[in-house]
């Protein structure tokens, strides 16, 4: 169902500044790709270019190996659909909003009715068919946007932060339904997100952008746990970025001497000056009288405990500052209190090294 996409040498400049510089990007047929990066990284611009909504200053787009001429691309544009963060709905009924694209294409009325009713049912909004779009909630409006996209039977779906403005329960439900639809239809999809929890659930692969350039591509877990740069590590939520000196020791774990004389073991085979990256959720906190782990055991004290969603951010002083995450049960047990001595442990494979 889906089509493959290849981008080569894309360049866009505005106001004398280059805002997009993508040398190469290949998206396989039926793959789901996530685009991440800070504001202004070029994610939305890349979506616009891939969706044939904006022509680059230079470079080429290929669909299924065929180079696209932006001025003669109507047949390809009809195979694409785009869903934006804000549901851009017409001031008419839900049914008419979903049907509008089919009607523009001259699809016979019985076929329009059948396809619209099918997608209203799939997205669980059949009961809203006759309701004016202006009376919809945010979640309902975005379901209508998705139905309007899928009813066109696109081969590629582009989504530019479609769930960013929704509450967590609504966002979670829509993500689950979108995941199932994409797997069942085999549509190629590219989506922009700032919510990293969406990546492992929805994406086959991820492209991380900074300054208009793709700095890393890979599976979601690779991007989130093994980022290619310190800047990307900080962006994806790795709060423990520890400068040090790594020493290779045969085939065993790498020894890393951190500031303050603290030495830890890492799984990444990198020597010399490095930045050790350790996600806070990889750190296990135990009471100060706990039996010491064989490796990567740091004694310290709790400095601050800060609520963070359903968890708690625990700031530690272990001869160097560390940040860990803890659950409510640990706080109820009383072992986590400001000033209390604790033992922080983590496995060597949780430590990712980036050359400094």
Short mmCIF file of C-alpha atoms in Angstrom, two decimals:
data_model
loop_
_atom_site.label_atom_id
_atom_site.label_comp_id
_atom_site.label_asym_id
_atom_site.label_seq_id
_atom_site.Cartn_x
_atom_site.Cartn_y
_atom_site.Cartn_z
CA UNK A 1 0.00 0.00 0.00
CA UNK A 2 2.67 2.50 1.02
CA UNK A 3 5.38 3.93 -1.20
CA UNK A 4 9.08 4.43 -0.61
CA UNK A 5 10.49 7.94 -0.30
CA UNK A 6 14.02 9.16 -0.98
CA UNK A 7 15.24 12.71 -0.51
CA UNK A 8 18.58 13.92 -1.85
CA UNK A 9 20.36 17.24 -1.41
CA UNK A 10 17.39 19.20 -0.08
CA UNK A 11 18.18 22.86 0.60
CA UNK A 12 15.88 25.70 1.65
CA UNK A 13 16.97 29.19 2.70
CA UNK A 14 14.80 32.01 4.01
CA UNK A 15 15.89 35.51 4.92
CA UNK A 16 19.47 34.66 4.00
CA UNK A 17 19.55 31.73 6.44
CA UNK A 18 19.61 28.06 5.51
CA UNK A 19 16.74 26.38 7.37
CA UNK A 20 16.89 22.92 5.77
CA UNK A 21 19.91 20.94 4.57
CA UNK A 22 19.09 17.25 4.21
CA UNK A 23 21.67 15.38 2.16
CA UNK A 24 19.98 11.99 2.20
CA UNK A 25 16.89 10.39 3.70
CA UNK A 26 15.42 7.04 2.71
CA UNK A 27 12.04 5.86 4.00
CA UNK A 28 11.04 2.31 3.13
CA UNK A 29 7.63 1.30 1.85
CA UNK A 30 5.21 0.90 4.75
CA UNK A 31 7.65 2.27 7.34
CA UNK A 32 6.60 4.74 10.04
CA UNK A 33 9.18 7.45 10.73
CA UNK A 34 9.26 9.96 13.56
CA UNK A 35 10.94 13.36 13.23
CA UNK A 36 12.28 14.97 16.40
CA UNK A 37 14.32 18.04 17.21
CA UNK A 38 14.11 21.37 19.04
CA UNK A 39 11.94 24.22 17.81
CA UNK A 40 13.30 25.61 14.57
CA UNK A 41 15.17 22.40 13.72
CA UNK A 42 13.39 22.08 10.36
CA UNK A 43 10.94 19.27 11.13
CA UNK A 44 7.81 20.97 9.81
CA UNK A 45 9.69 22.31 6.79
CA UNK A 46 10.87 18.79 5.95
CA UNK A 47 7.30 17.50 6.25
CA UNK A 48 6.10 20.26 3.89
CA UNK A 49 8.76 19.35 1.33
CA UNK A 50 8.17 15.60 1.49
CA UNK A 51 4.41 16.18 1.20
CA UNK A 52 5.02 18.25 -1.97
CA UNK A 53 3.52 21.33 -0.31
CA UNK A 54 6.75 23.35 -0.56
CA UNK A 55 9.37 23.16 -3.29
CA UNK A 56 12.98 23.21 -2.08
CA UNK A 57 15.55 25.62 -3.49
CA UNK A 58 17.50 22.59 -4.64
CA UNK A 59 17.44 18.83 -4.27
CA UNK A 60 15.16 16.01 -5.33
CA UNK A 61 12.36 13.82 -3.98
CA UNK A 62 11.79 10.30 -5.30
CA UNK A 63 8.62 8.25 -4.76
CA UNK A 64 9.07 4.54 -5.54
CA UNK A 65 12.26 5.49 -7.39
CA UNK A 66 10.56 8.09 -9.61
CA UNK A 67 11.89 11.66 -9.43
CA UNK A 68 9.13 14.15 -8.65
CA UNK A 69 8.55 17.24 -10.76
CA UNK A 70 6.85 19.66 -8.34
CA UNK A 71 5.08 21.38 -11.24
CA UNK A 72 3.59 18.14 -12.58
CA UNK A 73 2.96 16.23 -9.39
CA UNK A 74 -0.84 16.25 -9.10
CA UNK A 75 -1.11 12.48 -9.50
CA UNK A 76 1.41 12.00 -6.68
CA UNK A 77 -0.18 14.63 -4.44
CA UNK A 78 -3.43 12.69 -4.64
CA UNK A 79 -1.63 9.75 -3.05
CA UNK A 80 -0.58 11.80 -0.02
CA UNK A 81 -2.48 13.12 3.00
CA UNK A 82 -1.45 15.57 5.73
CA UNK A 83 -2.80 16.00 9.27
CA UNK A 84 -1.76 19.14 11.14
CA UNK A 85 -1.66 19.98 14.86
CA UNK A 86 -4.82 22.06 14.58
CA UNK A 87 -7.79 20.37 12.96
CA UNK A 88 -8.53 22.61 9.97
CA UNK A 89 -12.22 21.79 9.62
CA UNK A 90 -14.86 23.44 7.46
CA UNK A 91 -17.90 25.08 9.03
CA UNK A 92 -20.19 22.20 8.16
CA UNK A 93 -21.03 18.74 9.47
CA UNK A 94 -18.54 16.04 10.39
CA UNK A 95 -19.75 13.91 7.47
CA UNK A 96 -19.18 16.72 4.97
CA UNK A 97 -15.72 17.43 6.38
CA UNK A 98 -14.66 13.83 5.89
CA UNK A 99 -16.25 13.66 2.43
CA UNK A 100 -14.84 16.90 1.01
CA UNK A 101 -11.70 15.43 -0.55
CA UNK A 102 -13.59 12.63 -2.24
CA UNK A 103 -16.12 15.07 -3.67
CA UNK A 104 -13.36 17.28 -5.08
CA UNK A 105 -12.05 14.22 -6.88
CA UNK A 106 -15.41 13.46 -8.42
CA UNK A 107 -15.94 10.16 -6.60
CA UNK A 108 -19.51 8.84 -7.12
CA UNK A 109 -21.92 9.65 -4.28
CA UNK A 110 -22.56 6.01 -3.21
CA UNK A 111 -18.82 5.37 -2.95
CA UNK A 112 -18.36 8.59 -0.95
CA UNK A 113 -21.07 7.52 1.48
CA UNK A 114 -19.61 4.04 1.90
CA UNK A 115 -16.04 5.18 2.48
CA UNK A 116 -16.97 8.04 4.82
CA UNK A 117 -19.19 5.81 6.94
CA UNK A 118 -16.42 3.19 7.11
CA UNK A 119 -13.83 5.62 8.48
CA UNK A 120 -16.28 7.29 10.84
CA UNK A 121 -16.86 3.84 12.29
CA UNK A 122 -13.16 2.92 12.44
CA UNK A 123 -12.38 6.13 14.32
CA UNK A 124 -15.47 5.75 16.53
CA UNK A 125 -17.20 8.98 15.51
CA UNK A 126 -20.20 7.63 13.58
CA UNK A 127 -22.47 9.23 16.17
CA UNK A 128 -20.99 12.64 15.27
CA UNK A 129 -21.71 12.45 11.52
CA UNK A 130 -24.39 15.14 11.58
CA UNK A 131 -22.80 17.38 14.21
CA UNK A 132 -21.36 20.77 13.18
CA UNK A 133 -17.57 20.70 13.29
CA UNK A 134 -17.44 23.83 15.46
CA UNK A 135 -19.14 21.92 18.29
CA UNK A 136 -16.47 19.23 18.56
CA UNK A 137 -13.95 18.75 21.35
CA UNK A 138 -10.25 18.76 20.50
CA UNK A 139 -10.04 14.99 20.46
CA UNK A 140 -13.18 14.65 18.34
CA UNK A 141 -11.91 17.23 15.86
CA UNK A 142 -8.62 15.39 15.46
CA UNK A 143 -10.47 12.12 14.87
CA UNK A 144 -12.34 13.89 12.07
CA UNK A 145 -9.01 15.08 10.63
CA UNK A 146 -7.67 11.52 10.66
CA UNK A 147 -10.86 10.18 9.05
CA UNK A 148 -10.62 12.88 6.37
CA UNK A 149 -7.06 11.76 5.64
CA UNK A 150 -7.64 8.00 5.65
CA UNK A 151 -10.83 8.20 3.56
CA UNK A 152 -8.63 9.31 0.64
CA UNK A 153 -6.78 5.97 0.86
CA UNK A 154 -3.37 7.69 0.81
CA UNK A 155 -0.16 5.78 0.27
CA UNK A 156 1.74 8.20 2.51
CA UNK A 157 0.41 9.99 5.59
CA UNK A 158 2.21 13.02 7.04
CA UNK A 159 1.36 14.15 10.58
CA UNK A 160 2.73 17.39 12.05
CA UNK A 161 2.32 17.08 15.84
CA UNK A 162 -1.34 16.02 15.49
CA UNK A 163 -1.84 15.19 19.17
CA UNK A 164 0.23 17.92 20.84
CA UNK A 165 -2.78 19.94 22.03
CA UNK A 166 -4.73 16.97 23.42
CA UNK A 167 -4.95 15.77 27.00
CA UNK A 168 -3.01 12.63 27.93
CA UNK A 169 -5.92 10.10 27.92
CA UNK A 170 -7.21 11.35 24.55
CA UNK A 171 -3.71 11.38 23.09
CA UNK A 172 -3.06 7.85 24.30
CA UNK A 173 -6.28 6.50 22.80
CA UNK A 174 -5.67 8.16 19.43
CA UNK A 175 -2.07 6.92 19.33
CA UNK A 176 -3.20 3.36 19.89
CA UNK A 177 -5.82 3.60 17.15
CA UNK A 178 -3.39 5.25 14.72
CA UNK A 179 -0.83 2.53 15.41
CA UNK A 180 -3.35 -0.20 14.58
CA UNK A 181 -4.57 1.54 11.42
CA UNK A 182 -1.06 2.05 10.07
CA UNK A 183 -0.13 -1.58 10.72
CA UNK A 184 -3.31 -2.88 9.11
CA UNK A 185 -3.15 -0.65 6.02
CA UNK A 186 0.62 -0.67 5.40
CA UNK A 187 0.58 3.07 4.72
CA UNK A 188 3.96 4.81 4.82
CA UNK A 189 3.85 7.51 7.51
CA UNK A 190 6.04 10.37 8.71
CA UNK A 191 5.16 12.24 11.90
CA UNK A 192 6.61 15.10 13.91
CA UNK A 193 6.51 14.88 17.69
CA UNK A 194 7.91 16.45 20.85
CA UNK A 195 6.59 13.58 22.99
CA UNK A 196 9.32 10.95 23.08
CA UNK A 197 6.97 8.36 24.56
CA UNK A 198 5.28 8.23 21.13
CA UNK A 199 8.46 7.07 19.39
CA UNK A 200 8.88 3.46 20.62
CA UNK A 201 5.12 2.92 20.32
CA UNK A 202 4.55 4.33 16.84
CA UNK A 203 7.82 4.67 14.91
CA UNK A 204 9.89 2.04 13.13
CA UNK A 205 12.69 4.55 12.72
CA UNK A 206 13.49 8.11 13.82
CA UNK A 207 15.34 11.03 12.26
CA UNK A 208 16.72 13.63 14.69
CA UNK A 209 17.17 17.15 13.30
CA UNK A 210 19.24 20.06 14.57
CA UNK A 211 19.73 23.32 12.71
CA UNK A 212 17.94 22.00 9.64
CA UNK A 213 20.21 18.95 9.34
CA UNK A 214 19.62 15.30 10.15
CA UNK A 215 22.18 14.46 12.83
CA UNK A 216 21.15 10.85 13.47
CA UNK A 217 18.76 8.20 12.18
CA UNK A 218 17.97 4.87 13.75
CA UNK A 219 15.50 2.85 15.74
CA UNK A 220 13.70 4.78 18.52
CA UNK A 221 15.60 3.03 21.31
CA UNK A 222 18.92 3.88 19.64
CA UNK A 223 18.09 7.58 19.40
CA UNK A 224 16.78 7.74 22.99
CA UNK A 225 19.51 5.66 24.66
CA UNK A 226 22.50 6.10 22.34
CA UNK A 227 22.32 9.62 20.88
CA UNK A 228 25.10 10.73 18.56
CA UNK A 229 25.79 14.10 20.21
CA UNK A 230 25.68 15.71 23.63
CA UNK A 231 23.13 18.25 22.36
CA UNK A 232 20.83 15.47 21.17
CA UNK A 233 21.32 13.58 24.43
CA UNK A 234 20.15 16.59 26.42
CA UNK A 235 17.20 17.09 24.07
CA UNK A 236 15.94 13.51 24.46
CA UNK A 237 15.98 13.77 28.24
CA UNK A 238 19.34 12.38 29.32
CA UNK A 239 19.97 14.60 32.33
CA UNK A 240 23.17 12.90 33.49
CA UNK A 241 25.88 14.15 31.11
CA UNK A 242 29.18 13.49 32.85
CA UNK A 243 32.56 14.57 31.37
CA UNK A 244 35.38 12.10 31.90
CA UNK A 245 38.32 10.13 30.55
CA UNK A 246 37.65 6.64 29.18
CA UNK A 247 40.25 3.88 29.17
CA UNK A 248 39.87 0.72 27.12
CA UNK A 249 40.70 -2.41 29.10
CA UNK A 250 41.04 -5.31 26.68
CA UNK A 251 37.65 -6.73 25.77
CA UNK A 252 36.09 -5.90 29.14
CA UNK A 253 33.98 -2.89 30.14
CA UNK A 254 35.48 0.54 29.59
CA UNK A 255 36.67 2.37 32.70
CA UNK A 256 35.61 6.02 32.86
CA UNK A 257 37.15 8.37 35.38
CA UNK A 258 34.70 11.19 36.06
CA UNK A 259 35.11 14.52 37.78
CA UNK A 260 35.71 14.22 41.51
CA UNK A 261 37.72 11.03 41.09
CA UNK A 262 34.66 8.81 40.64
CA UNK A 263 35.24 5.82 38.35
CA UNK A 264 32.45 3.92 36.59
CA UNK A 265 32.23 1.19 33.94
CA UNK A 266 30.58 1.71 30.56
CA UNK A 267 29.52 -0.61 27.77
CA UNK A 268 30.47 1.68 24.85
CA UNK A 269 33.88 0.93 23.30
CA UNK A 270 35.23 4.49 23.21
CA UNK A 271 38.51 5.78 24.64
CA UNK A 272 39.86 9.23 25.46
CA UNK A 273 37.88 12.28 26.52
CA UNK A 274 34.18 11.48 26.60
CA UNK A 275 30.82 12.52 27.96
CA UNK A 276 29.10 9.66 29.79
CA UNK A 277 25.34 9.65 29.19
CA UNK A 278 23.10 7.98 31.76
CA UNK A 279 19.32 8.15 31.63
CA UNK A 280 17.78 8.87 35.06
CA UNK A 281 15.43 5.87 34.80
CA UNK A 282 18.48 3.55 34.62
CA UNK A 283 19.60 4.45 38.14
CA UNK A 284 18.40 2.25 41.00
CA UNK A 285 18.28 3.97 44.40
CA UNK A 286 18.49 1.91 47.58
CA UNK A 287 18.81 2.73 51.25
CA UNK A 288 22.27 3.51 52.53
CA UNK A 289 22.53 0.14 54.31
CA UNK A 290 21.78 -1.88 51.16
CA UNK A 291 24.26 -4.50 50.00
CA UNK A 292 26.61 -2.98 47.47
CA UNK A 293 26.35 -3.98 43.82
CA UNK A 294 29.52 -5.41 42.21
CA UNK A 295 29.94 -2.48 39.77
CA UNK A 296 28.82 1.13 39.35
CA UNK A 297 27.85 1.66 42.98
CA UNK A 298 27.93 5.25 44.17
CA UNK A 299 27.17 6.26 47.72
CA UNK A 300 25.69 9.68 48.22
CA UNK A 301 22.92 11.76 49.72
CA UNK A 302 19.54 12.91 48.52
CA UNK A 303 19.57 16.65 47.81
CA UNK A 304 16.09 17.31 46.41
CA UNK A 305 12.95 15.36 45.51
CA UNK A 306 10.73 16.97 42.86
CA UNK A 307 7.36 15.60 41.65
CA UNK A 308 7.46 14.85 37.92
CA UNK A 309 4.24 13.43 36.50
CA UNK A 310 3.57 10.07 38.15
CA UNK A 311 7.19 9.81 39.31
CA UNK A 312 9.70 11.81 41.31
CA UNK A 313 12.92 13.41 40.15
CA UNK A 314 15.57 12.65 42.77
CA UNK A 315 18.69 14.81 42.76
CA UNK A 316 21.69 13.11 44.35
CA UNK A 317 25.15 14.15 45.50
CA UNK A 318 27.44 11.16 44.94
CA UNK A 319 30.70 13.06 44.70
CA UNK A 320 29.19 14.38 41.49
CA UNK A 321 25.59 15.41 40.78
CA UNK A 322 23.24 12.67 39.55
CA UNK A 323 19.53 12.69 38.72
CA UNK A 324 17.39 9.56 39.11
CA UNK A 325 13.69 8.75 38.87
CA UNK A 326 11.77 7.07 41.66
CA UNK A 327 8.24 5.81 42.12
CA UNK A 328 5.78 6.71 44.85
CA UNK A 329 6.34 3.36 46.58
CA UNK A 330 9.98 4.25 47.26
CA UNK A 331 8.93 7.48 48.92
CA UNK A 332 6.34 5.68 51.03
CA UNK A 333 9.03 3.31 52.30
CA UNK A 334 10.84 6.33 53.71
CA UNK A 335 14.27 5.58 52.25
CA UNK A 336 14.14 8.66 50.04
CA UNK A 337 14.25 11.87 52.02
CA UNK A 338 16.41 14.96 51.57
CA UNK A 339 19.69 14.49 53.42
CA UNK A 340 19.38 10.71 53.68
CA UNK A 341 22.29 8.50 52.60
CA UNK A 342 21.55 6.21 49.65
CA UNK A 343 23.27 3.84 47.24
CA UNK A 344 22.89 4.55 43.51
CA UNK A 345 23.63 1.68 41.13
CA UNK A 346 23.35 1.15 37.37
CA UNK A 347 24.66 -1.44 34.87
CA UNK A 348 27.62 -0.64 32.58
CA UNK A 349 25.46 -1.15 29.47
CA UNK A 350 23.29 1.79 30.63
CA UNK A 351 26.25 4.16 30.23
CA UNK A 352 26.60 5.52 26.68
CA UNK A 353 29.83 7.33 25.82
CA UNK A 354 30.08 10.20 23.35
CA UNK A 355 33.55 11.39 22.30
CA UNK A 356 34.17 14.88 23.67
#
